Short mmCIF file of C-alpha atoms in Angstrom, two decimals:
data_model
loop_
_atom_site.label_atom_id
_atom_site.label_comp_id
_atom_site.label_asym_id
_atom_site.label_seq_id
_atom_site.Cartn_x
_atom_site.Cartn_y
_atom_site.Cartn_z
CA UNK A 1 30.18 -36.82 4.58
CA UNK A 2 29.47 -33.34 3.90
CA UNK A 3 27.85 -31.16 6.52
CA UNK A 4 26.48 -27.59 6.16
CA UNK A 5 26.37 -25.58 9.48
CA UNK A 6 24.52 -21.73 9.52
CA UNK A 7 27.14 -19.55 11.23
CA UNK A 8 27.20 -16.36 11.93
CA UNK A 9 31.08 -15.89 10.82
CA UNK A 10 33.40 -17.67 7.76
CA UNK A 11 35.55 -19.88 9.90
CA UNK A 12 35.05 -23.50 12.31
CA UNK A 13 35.24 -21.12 15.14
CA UNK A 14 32.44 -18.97 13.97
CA UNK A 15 29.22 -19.37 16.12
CA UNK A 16 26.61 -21.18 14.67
CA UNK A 17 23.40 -19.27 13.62
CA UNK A 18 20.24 -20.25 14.86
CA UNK A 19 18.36 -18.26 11.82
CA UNK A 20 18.32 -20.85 8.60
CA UNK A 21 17.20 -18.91 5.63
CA UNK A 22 19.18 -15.68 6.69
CA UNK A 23 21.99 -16.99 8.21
CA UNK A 24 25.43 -15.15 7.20
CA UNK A 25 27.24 -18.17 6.18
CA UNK A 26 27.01 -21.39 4.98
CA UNK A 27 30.20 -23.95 6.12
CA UNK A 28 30.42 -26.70 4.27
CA UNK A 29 32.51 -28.93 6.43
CA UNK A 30 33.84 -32.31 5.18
CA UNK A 31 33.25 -34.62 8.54
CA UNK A 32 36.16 -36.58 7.87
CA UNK A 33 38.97 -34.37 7.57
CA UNK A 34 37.08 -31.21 8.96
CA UNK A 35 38.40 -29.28 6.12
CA UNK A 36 35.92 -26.58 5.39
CA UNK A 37 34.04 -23.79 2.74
CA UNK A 38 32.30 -20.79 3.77
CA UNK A 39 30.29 -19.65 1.15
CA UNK A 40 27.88 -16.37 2.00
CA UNK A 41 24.16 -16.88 2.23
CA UNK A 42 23.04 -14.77 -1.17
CA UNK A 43 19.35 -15.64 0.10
CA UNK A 44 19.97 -13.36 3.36
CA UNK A 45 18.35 -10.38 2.07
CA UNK A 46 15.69 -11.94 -0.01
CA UNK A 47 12.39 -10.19 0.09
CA UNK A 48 10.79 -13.66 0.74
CA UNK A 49 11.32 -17.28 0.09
CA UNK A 50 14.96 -16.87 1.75
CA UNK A 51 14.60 -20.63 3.37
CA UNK A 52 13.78 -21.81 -0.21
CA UNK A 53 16.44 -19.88 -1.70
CA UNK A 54 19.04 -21.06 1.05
CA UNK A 55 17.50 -24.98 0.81
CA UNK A 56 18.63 -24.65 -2.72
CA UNK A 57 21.87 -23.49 -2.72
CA UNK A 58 22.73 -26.09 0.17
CA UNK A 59 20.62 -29.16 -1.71
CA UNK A 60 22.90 -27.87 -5.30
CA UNK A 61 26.35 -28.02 -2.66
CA UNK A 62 25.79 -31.83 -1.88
CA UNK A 63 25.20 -31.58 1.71
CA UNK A 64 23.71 -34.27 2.79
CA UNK A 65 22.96 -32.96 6.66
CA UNK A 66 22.39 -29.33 7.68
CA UNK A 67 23.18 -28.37 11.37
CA UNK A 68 21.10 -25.15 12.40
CA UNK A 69 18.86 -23.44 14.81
CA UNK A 70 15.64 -23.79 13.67
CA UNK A 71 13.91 -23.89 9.90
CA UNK A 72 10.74 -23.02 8.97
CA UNK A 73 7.77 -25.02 7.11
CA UNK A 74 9.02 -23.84 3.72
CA UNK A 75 12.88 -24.62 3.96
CA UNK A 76 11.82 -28.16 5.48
CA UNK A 77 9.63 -29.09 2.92
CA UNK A 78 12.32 -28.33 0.53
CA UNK A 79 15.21 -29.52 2.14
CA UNK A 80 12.75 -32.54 2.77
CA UNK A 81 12.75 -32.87 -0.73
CA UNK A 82 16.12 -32.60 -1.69
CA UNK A 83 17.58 -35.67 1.17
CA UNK A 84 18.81 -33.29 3.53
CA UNK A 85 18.41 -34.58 6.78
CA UNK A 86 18.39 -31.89 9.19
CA UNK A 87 19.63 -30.80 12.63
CA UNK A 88 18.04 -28.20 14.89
CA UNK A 89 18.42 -26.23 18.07
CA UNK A 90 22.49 -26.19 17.90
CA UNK A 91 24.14 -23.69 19.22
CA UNK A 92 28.38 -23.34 19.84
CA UNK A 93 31.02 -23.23 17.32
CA UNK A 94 30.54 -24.79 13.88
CA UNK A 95 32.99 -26.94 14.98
CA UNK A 96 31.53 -27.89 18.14
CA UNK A 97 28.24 -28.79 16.63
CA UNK A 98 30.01 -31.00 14.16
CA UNK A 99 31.90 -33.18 16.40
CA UNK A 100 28.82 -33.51 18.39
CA UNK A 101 27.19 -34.59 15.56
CA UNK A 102 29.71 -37.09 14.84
CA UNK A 103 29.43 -38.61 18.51
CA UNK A 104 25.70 -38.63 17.99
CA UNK A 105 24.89 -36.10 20.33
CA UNK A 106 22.42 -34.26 17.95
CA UNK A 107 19.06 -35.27 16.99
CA UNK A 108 17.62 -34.80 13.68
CA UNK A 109 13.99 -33.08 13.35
CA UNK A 110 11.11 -34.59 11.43
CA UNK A 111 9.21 -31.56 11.14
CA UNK A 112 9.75 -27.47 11.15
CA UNK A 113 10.38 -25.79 13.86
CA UNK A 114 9.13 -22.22 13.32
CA UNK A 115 6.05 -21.00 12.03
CA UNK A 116 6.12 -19.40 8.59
CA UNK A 117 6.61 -15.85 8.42
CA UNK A 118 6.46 -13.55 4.61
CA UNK A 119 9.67 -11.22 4.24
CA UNK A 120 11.86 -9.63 7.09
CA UNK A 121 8.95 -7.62 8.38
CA UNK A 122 7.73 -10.25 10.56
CA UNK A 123 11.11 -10.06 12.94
CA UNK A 124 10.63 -12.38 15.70
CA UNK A 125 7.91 -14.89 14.29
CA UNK A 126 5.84 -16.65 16.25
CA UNK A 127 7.88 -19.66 16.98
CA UNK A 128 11.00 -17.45 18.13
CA UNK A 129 8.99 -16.11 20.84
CA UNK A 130 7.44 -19.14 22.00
CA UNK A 131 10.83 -20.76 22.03
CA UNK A 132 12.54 -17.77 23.58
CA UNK A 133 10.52 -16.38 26.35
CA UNK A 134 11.01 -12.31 26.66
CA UNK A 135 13.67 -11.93 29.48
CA UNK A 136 12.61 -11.35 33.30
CA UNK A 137 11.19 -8.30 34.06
CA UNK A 138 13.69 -6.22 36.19
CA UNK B 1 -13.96 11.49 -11.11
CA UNK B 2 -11.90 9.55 -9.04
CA UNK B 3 -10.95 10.49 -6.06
CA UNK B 4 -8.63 7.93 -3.82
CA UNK B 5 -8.52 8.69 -0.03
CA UNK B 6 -5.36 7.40 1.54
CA UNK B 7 -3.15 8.07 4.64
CA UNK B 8 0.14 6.67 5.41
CA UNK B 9 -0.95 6.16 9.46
CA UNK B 10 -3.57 3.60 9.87
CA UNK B 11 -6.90 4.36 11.97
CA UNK B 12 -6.80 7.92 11.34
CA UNK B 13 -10.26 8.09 9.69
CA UNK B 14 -10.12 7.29 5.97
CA UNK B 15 -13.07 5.07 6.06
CA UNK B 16 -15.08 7.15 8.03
CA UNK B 17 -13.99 9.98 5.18
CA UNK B 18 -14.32 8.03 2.16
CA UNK B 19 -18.09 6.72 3.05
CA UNK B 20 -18.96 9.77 4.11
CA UNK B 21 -17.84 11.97 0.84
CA UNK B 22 -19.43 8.74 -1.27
CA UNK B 23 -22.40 9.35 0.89
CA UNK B 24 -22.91 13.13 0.24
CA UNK B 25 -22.18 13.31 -4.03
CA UNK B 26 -24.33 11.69 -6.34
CA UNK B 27 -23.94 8.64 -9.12
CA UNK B 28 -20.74 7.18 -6.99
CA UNK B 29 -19.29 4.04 -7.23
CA UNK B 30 -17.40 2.98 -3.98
CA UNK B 31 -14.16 0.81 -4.62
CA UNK B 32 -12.85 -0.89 -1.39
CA UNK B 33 -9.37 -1.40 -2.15
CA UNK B 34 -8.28 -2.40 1.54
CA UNK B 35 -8.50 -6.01 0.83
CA UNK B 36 -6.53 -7.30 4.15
CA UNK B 37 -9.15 -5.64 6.41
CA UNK B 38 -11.85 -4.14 3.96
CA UNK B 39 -14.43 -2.50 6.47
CA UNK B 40 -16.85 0.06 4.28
CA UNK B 41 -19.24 -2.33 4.60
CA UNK B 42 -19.60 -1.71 8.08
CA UNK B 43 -20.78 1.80 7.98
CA UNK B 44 -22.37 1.42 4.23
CA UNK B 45 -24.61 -2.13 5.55
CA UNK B 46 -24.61 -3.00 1.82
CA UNK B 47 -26.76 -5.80 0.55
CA UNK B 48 -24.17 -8.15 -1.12
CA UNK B 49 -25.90 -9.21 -3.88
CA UNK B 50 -23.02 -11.43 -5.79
CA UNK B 51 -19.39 -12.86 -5.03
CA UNK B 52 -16.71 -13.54 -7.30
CA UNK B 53 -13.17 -15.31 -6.77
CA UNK B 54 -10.12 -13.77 -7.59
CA UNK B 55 -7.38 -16.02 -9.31
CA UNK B 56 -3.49 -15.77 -10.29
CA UNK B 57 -2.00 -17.77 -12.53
CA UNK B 58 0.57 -19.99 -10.50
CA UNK B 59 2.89 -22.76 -12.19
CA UNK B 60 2.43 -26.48 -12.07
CA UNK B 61 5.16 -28.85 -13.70
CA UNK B 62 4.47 -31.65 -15.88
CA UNK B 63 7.22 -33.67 -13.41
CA UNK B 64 7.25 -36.27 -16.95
CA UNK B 65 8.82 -33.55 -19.20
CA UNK B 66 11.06 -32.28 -16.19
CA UNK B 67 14.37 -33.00 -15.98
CA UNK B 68 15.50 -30.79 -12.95
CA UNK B 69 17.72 -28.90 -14.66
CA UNK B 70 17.21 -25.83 -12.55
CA UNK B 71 16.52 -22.81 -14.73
CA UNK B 72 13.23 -22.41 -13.45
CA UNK B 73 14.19 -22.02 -9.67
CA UNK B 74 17.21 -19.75 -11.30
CA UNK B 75 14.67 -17.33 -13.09
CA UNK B 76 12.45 -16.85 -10.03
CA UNK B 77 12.80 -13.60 -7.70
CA UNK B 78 10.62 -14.49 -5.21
CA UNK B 79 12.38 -17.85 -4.69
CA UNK B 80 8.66 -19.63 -5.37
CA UNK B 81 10.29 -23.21 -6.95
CA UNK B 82 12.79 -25.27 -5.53
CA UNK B 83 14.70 -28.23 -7.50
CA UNK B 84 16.26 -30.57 -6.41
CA UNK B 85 17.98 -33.44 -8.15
CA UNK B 86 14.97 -35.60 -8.19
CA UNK B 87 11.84 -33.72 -7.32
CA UNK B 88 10.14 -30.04 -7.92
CA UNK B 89 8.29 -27.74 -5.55
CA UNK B 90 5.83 -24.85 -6.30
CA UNK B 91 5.34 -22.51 -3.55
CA UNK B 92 2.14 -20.62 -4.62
CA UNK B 93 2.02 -18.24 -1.71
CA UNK B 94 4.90 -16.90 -3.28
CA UNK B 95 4.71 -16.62 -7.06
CA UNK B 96 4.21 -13.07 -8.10
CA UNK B 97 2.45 -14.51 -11.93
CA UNK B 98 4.80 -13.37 -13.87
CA UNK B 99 4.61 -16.52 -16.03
CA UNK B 100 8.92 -16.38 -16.56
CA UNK B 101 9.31 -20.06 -15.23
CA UNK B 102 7.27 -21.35 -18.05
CA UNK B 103 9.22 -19.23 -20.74
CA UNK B 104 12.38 -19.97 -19.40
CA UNK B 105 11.70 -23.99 -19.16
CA UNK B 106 13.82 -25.94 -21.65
CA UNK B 107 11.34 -29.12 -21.76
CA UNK B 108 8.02 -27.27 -21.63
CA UNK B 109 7.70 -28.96 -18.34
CA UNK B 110 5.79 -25.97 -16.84
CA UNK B 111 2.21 -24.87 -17.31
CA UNK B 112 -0.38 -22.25 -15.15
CA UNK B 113 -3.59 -23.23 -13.34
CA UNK B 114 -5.66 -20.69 -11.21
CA UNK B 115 -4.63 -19.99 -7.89
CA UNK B 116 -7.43 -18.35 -5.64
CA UNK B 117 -6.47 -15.35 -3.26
CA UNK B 118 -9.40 -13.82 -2.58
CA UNK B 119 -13.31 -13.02 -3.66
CA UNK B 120 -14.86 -9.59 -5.43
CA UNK B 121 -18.37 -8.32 -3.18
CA UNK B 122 -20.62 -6.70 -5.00
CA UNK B 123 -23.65 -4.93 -3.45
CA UNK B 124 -25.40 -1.33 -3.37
CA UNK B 125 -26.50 0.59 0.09
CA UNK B 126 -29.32 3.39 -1.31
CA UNK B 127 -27.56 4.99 -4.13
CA UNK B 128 -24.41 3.71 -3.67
CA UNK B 129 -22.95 1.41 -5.56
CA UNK B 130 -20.34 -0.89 -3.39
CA UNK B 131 -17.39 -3.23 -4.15
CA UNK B 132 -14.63 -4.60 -1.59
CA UNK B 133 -12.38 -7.27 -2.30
CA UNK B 134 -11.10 -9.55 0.39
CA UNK B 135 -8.13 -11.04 0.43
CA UNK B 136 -7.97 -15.16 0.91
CA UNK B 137 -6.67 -15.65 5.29
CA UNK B 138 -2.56 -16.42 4.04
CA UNK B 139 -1.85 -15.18 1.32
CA UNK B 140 0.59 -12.37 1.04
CA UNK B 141 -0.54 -10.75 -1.94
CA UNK B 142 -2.59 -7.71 -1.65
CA UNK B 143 -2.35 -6.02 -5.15
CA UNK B 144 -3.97 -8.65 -7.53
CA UNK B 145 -7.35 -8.56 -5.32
CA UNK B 146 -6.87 -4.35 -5.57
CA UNK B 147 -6.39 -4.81 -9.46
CA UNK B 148 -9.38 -6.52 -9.57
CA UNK B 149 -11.48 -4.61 -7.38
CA UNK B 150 -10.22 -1.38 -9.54
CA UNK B 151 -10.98 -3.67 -12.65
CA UNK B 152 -14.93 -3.06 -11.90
CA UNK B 153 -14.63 0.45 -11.83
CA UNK B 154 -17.18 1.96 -13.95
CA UNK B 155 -16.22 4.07 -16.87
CA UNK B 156 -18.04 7.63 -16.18
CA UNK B 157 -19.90 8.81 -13.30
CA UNK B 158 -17.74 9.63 -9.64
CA UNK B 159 -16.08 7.15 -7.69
CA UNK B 160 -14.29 6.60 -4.41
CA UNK B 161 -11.15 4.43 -3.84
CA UNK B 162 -10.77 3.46 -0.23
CA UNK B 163 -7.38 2.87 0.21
CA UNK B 164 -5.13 0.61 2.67
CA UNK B 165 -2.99 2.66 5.29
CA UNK B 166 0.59 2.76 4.75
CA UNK B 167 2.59 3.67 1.57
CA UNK B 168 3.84 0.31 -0.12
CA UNK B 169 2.29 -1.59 -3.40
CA UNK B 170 -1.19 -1.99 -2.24
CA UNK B 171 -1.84 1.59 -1.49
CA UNK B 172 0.34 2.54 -5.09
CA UNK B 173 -2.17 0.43 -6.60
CA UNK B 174 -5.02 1.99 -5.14
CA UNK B 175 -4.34 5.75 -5.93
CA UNK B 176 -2.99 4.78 -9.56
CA UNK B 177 -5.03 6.79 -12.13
CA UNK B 178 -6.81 8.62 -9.48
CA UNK B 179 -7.36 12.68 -10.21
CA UNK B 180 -7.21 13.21 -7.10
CA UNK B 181 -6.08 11.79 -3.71
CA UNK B 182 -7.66 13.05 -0.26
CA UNK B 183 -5.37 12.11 2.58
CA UNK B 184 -6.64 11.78 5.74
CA UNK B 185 -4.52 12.62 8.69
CA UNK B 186 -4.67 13.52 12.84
CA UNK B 187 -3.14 16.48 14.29
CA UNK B 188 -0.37 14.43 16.06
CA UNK B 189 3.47 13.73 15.18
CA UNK B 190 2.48 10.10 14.60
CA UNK B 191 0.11 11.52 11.88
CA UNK B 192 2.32 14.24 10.83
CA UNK B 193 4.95 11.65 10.21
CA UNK B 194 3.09 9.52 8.25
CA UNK B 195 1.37 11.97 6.17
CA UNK B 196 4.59 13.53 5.48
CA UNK B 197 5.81 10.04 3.59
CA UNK B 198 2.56 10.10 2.20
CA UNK B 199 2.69 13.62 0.53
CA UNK B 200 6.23 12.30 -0.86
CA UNK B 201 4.58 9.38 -2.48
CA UNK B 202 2.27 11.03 -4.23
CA UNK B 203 4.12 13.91 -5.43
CA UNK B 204 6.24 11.37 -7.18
CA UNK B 205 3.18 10.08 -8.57
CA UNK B 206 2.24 13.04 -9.77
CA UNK B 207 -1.17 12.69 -8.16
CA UNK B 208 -2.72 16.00 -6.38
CA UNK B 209 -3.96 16.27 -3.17
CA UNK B 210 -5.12 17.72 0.18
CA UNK B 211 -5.84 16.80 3.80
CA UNK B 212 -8.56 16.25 6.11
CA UNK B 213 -7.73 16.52 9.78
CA UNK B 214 -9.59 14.14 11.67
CA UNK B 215 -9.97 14.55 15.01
CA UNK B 216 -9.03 18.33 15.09
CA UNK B 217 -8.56 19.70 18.41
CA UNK B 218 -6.56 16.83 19.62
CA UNK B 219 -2.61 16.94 19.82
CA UNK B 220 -0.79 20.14 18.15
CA UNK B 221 -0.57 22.65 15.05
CA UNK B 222 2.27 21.04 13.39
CA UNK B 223 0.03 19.25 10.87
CA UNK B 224 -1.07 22.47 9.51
CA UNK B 225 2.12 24.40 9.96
CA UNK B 226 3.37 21.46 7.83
CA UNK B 227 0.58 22.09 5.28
CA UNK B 228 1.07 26.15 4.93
CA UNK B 229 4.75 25.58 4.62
CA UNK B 230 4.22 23.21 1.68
CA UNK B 231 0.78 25.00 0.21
CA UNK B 232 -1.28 21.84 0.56
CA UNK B 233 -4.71 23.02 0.94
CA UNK B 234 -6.41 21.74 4.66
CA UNK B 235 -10.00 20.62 2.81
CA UNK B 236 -12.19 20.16 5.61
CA UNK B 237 -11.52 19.52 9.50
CA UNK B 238 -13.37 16.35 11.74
CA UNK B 239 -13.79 17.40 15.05
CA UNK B 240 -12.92 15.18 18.27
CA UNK B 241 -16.62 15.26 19.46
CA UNK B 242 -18.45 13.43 21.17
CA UNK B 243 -21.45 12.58 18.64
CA UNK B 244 -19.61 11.84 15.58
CA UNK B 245 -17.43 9.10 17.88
CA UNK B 246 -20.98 7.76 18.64
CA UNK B 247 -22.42 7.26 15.41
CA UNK B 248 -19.20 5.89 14.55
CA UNK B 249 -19.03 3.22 17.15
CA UNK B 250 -22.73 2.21 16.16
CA UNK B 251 -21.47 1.77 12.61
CA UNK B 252 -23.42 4.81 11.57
CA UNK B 253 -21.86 7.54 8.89
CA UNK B 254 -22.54 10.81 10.72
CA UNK B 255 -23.28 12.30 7.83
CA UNK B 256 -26.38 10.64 7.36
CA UNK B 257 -27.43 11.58 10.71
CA UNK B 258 -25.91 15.33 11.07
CA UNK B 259 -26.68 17.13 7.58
CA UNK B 260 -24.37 19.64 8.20
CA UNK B 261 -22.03 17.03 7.56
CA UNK B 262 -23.53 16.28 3.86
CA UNK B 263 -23.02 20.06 2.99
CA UNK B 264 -19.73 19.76 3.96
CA UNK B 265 -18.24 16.69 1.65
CA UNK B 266 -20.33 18.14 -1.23
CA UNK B 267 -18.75 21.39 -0.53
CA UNK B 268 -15.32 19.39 -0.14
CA UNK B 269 -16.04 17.37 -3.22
CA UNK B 270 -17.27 20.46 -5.46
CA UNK B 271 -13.67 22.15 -4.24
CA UNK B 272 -11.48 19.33 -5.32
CA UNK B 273 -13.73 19.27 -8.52
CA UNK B 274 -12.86 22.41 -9.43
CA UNK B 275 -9.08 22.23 -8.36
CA UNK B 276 -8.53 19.09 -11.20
CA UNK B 277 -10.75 20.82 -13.54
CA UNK B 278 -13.70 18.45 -13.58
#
């Protein structure tokens, strides 16, 4: 089965990235054989509609499960659309998150989990900061 | 004429400016082009006397002529439609109107309905005429509502564009066509800085233009240091006092209430008159 992880690097040891839409990579790993394609996120610096963009390119690729952080109402709806069944809140190496995956570890989301947000502008959207509280205060 | 009145720092007084020149001149128009938070109305108390909706053209697929081939989703910069093998989806919020989808679809799958984003005011407070658009709560596009707010502007008599802070599309929009553009600033580095962007923006434009210091007295001289150095003429100053920050807070123009103040914008607007040759 093909699997799409966000990372934040080309390789299996790459972190994964907990952005979706403007993740730096995409890895495309087979979960068989763990043989693997990185292919750059062209949405990354879209003025908007980056998660649409991104949902696109990974529904076109044949993945049938994406493992990321979190995605947002527009990039579910699509990926929604397209079959994808999708993983959030992973964190590790790509590779990590996939063999977790393949033990079952990791849950699948039925709905977003960020708020929508227009652009880059926006930075830290409302769901980032209710899911990451600001550090302690020193 | 048509005089804009812009500033690249928000709160610095353009509003209080722009109602008060409108205010002072006769047969004016005034065009409130700050559709995401449109506030003339709260010093001008207009009587709104009719509403209309604003619409863009947004795509919707005929999903029995589709055959997902993609083009569509290919042709679209703002990443607005998404294909997938089996199924289509239109994201409304972010279609610019540019109508390309339609042109570039194979089948003929794809026609435009009206999308709403916001509603037209129209109303009149003594002899000024008054219309602000407002744009709909979501949706990201400012300049259609300014396009049609501009789109009401009457053909001869004076008018005053109230424009949103900042430099980007919406406040482009606003100035565009203007003969002249009065930019409203504070004697601070935060409204130095701005203005400076400002000045940049519309010297590309080709638009001229000079400042009113609001709040004069406040921070330091570099706002006008700035202005001798690059000739831009200082049209009138606002004081930091206490009775024009009243009548303000009440919702009051102060020149309606301190006729000084009328002599002054007519003075200001019979300078800036002369200066475009009007």
């Amino acid at each position: 089965m093909r699997i799409c992880v966000t990372a934040a690097g080309n390789s299996l040891d790459a972190p994964v990235e907990p952005r979706f839409g403007r993740c730096p990579y995409f890895i495309f790993v087979d979960s068989e054989t763990m043989a693997f394609e990185a292919v750059p996120n062209m949405a990354m610096g879209a003025r908007g509609g980056a998660g649409i963009q991104a949902a696109q390119l990974i529904a076109s690729r044949g993945a049938r499960v994406l493992i990321t952080g979190n995605v947002g109402p527009n990039a579910f709806q699509a990926l929604a659309a397209a079959g994808v069944r999708i993983v959030v809140g992973a964190y590790g190496t790509v590779r990590e998150v996939v063999e977790r995956y393949k033990r079952g570890e990791l849950r699948e989301t039925g709905a977003p989990t960020v708020g929508g947000h227009y652009g880059m502008g926006a930075g830290m959207g409302r769901g980032w900061r209710r899911r990451y509280p600001p550090p302690p205060p020193y | 004429m048509i005089v804009a009145v812009a500033s690249g720092k928000g709160g610095t007084g353009k509003t209080t400016v722009a109602v008060n020149l409108a205010l002072s001149i006769e047969n004016v128009q005034f065009l409130d082009c700050d559709v995401e938070e449109p506030n003339a109305h709260l010093l001008l108390h207009p009587k709104v006397s009719r509403r209309e909706p604003v619409y863009i053209p947004v795509p919707v697929v005929n999903e029995q002529l589709c055959d997902y081939c993609g083009k569509c989703s290919e042709f679209c910069e703002y990443n607005a439609i998404f294909v997938s093998s089996n199924k289509i989806l239109i994201f409304p919020e972010l279609c610019h109107s540019c109508g390309g989808c339609a042109i570039v679809c194979p089948k003929k799958a794809i026609s435009e309905e009206q999308h709403k984003i916001g509603t037209l005011n129209f109303g009149s407070s003594g002899d000024v005429e008054l219309v602000y658009g407002e744009l709909e709560v979501g949706e990201p596009l400012a300049v259609p509502v300014i396009k049609a707010v501009k789109k009401q502007m009457k053909p001869d008599g004076n008018v005053v564009l109230d424009s949103p802070p900042g430099t980007s599309c919406p406040v482009i929009e606003t100035v565009k066509g203007s003969d002249y553009c009065v930019l409203v600033t504070e004697p601070t580095p935060f409204g130095l800085h701005d203005l400076k962007i400002t000045v940049e923006v519309l010297e590309d434009m080709g638009i001229p233009f000079g400042v009113v210091v609001n709040r004069a007295g406040i921070g330091d001289k570099k706002v006008y240091e700035y202005c001798r150095e690059k000739d831009i003429p200082v049209l009138l100053e606002i004081p930091y006092q206490r009775d024009i920050a009243e009548f303000y807070s009440r919702g009051v123009p102060f020149s309606l209430e301190i006729p000084e103040w009328k002599e002054k914008f007519r003075t200001l607007f019979e300078r800036i008159k002369e200066s475009v040759g009007k």
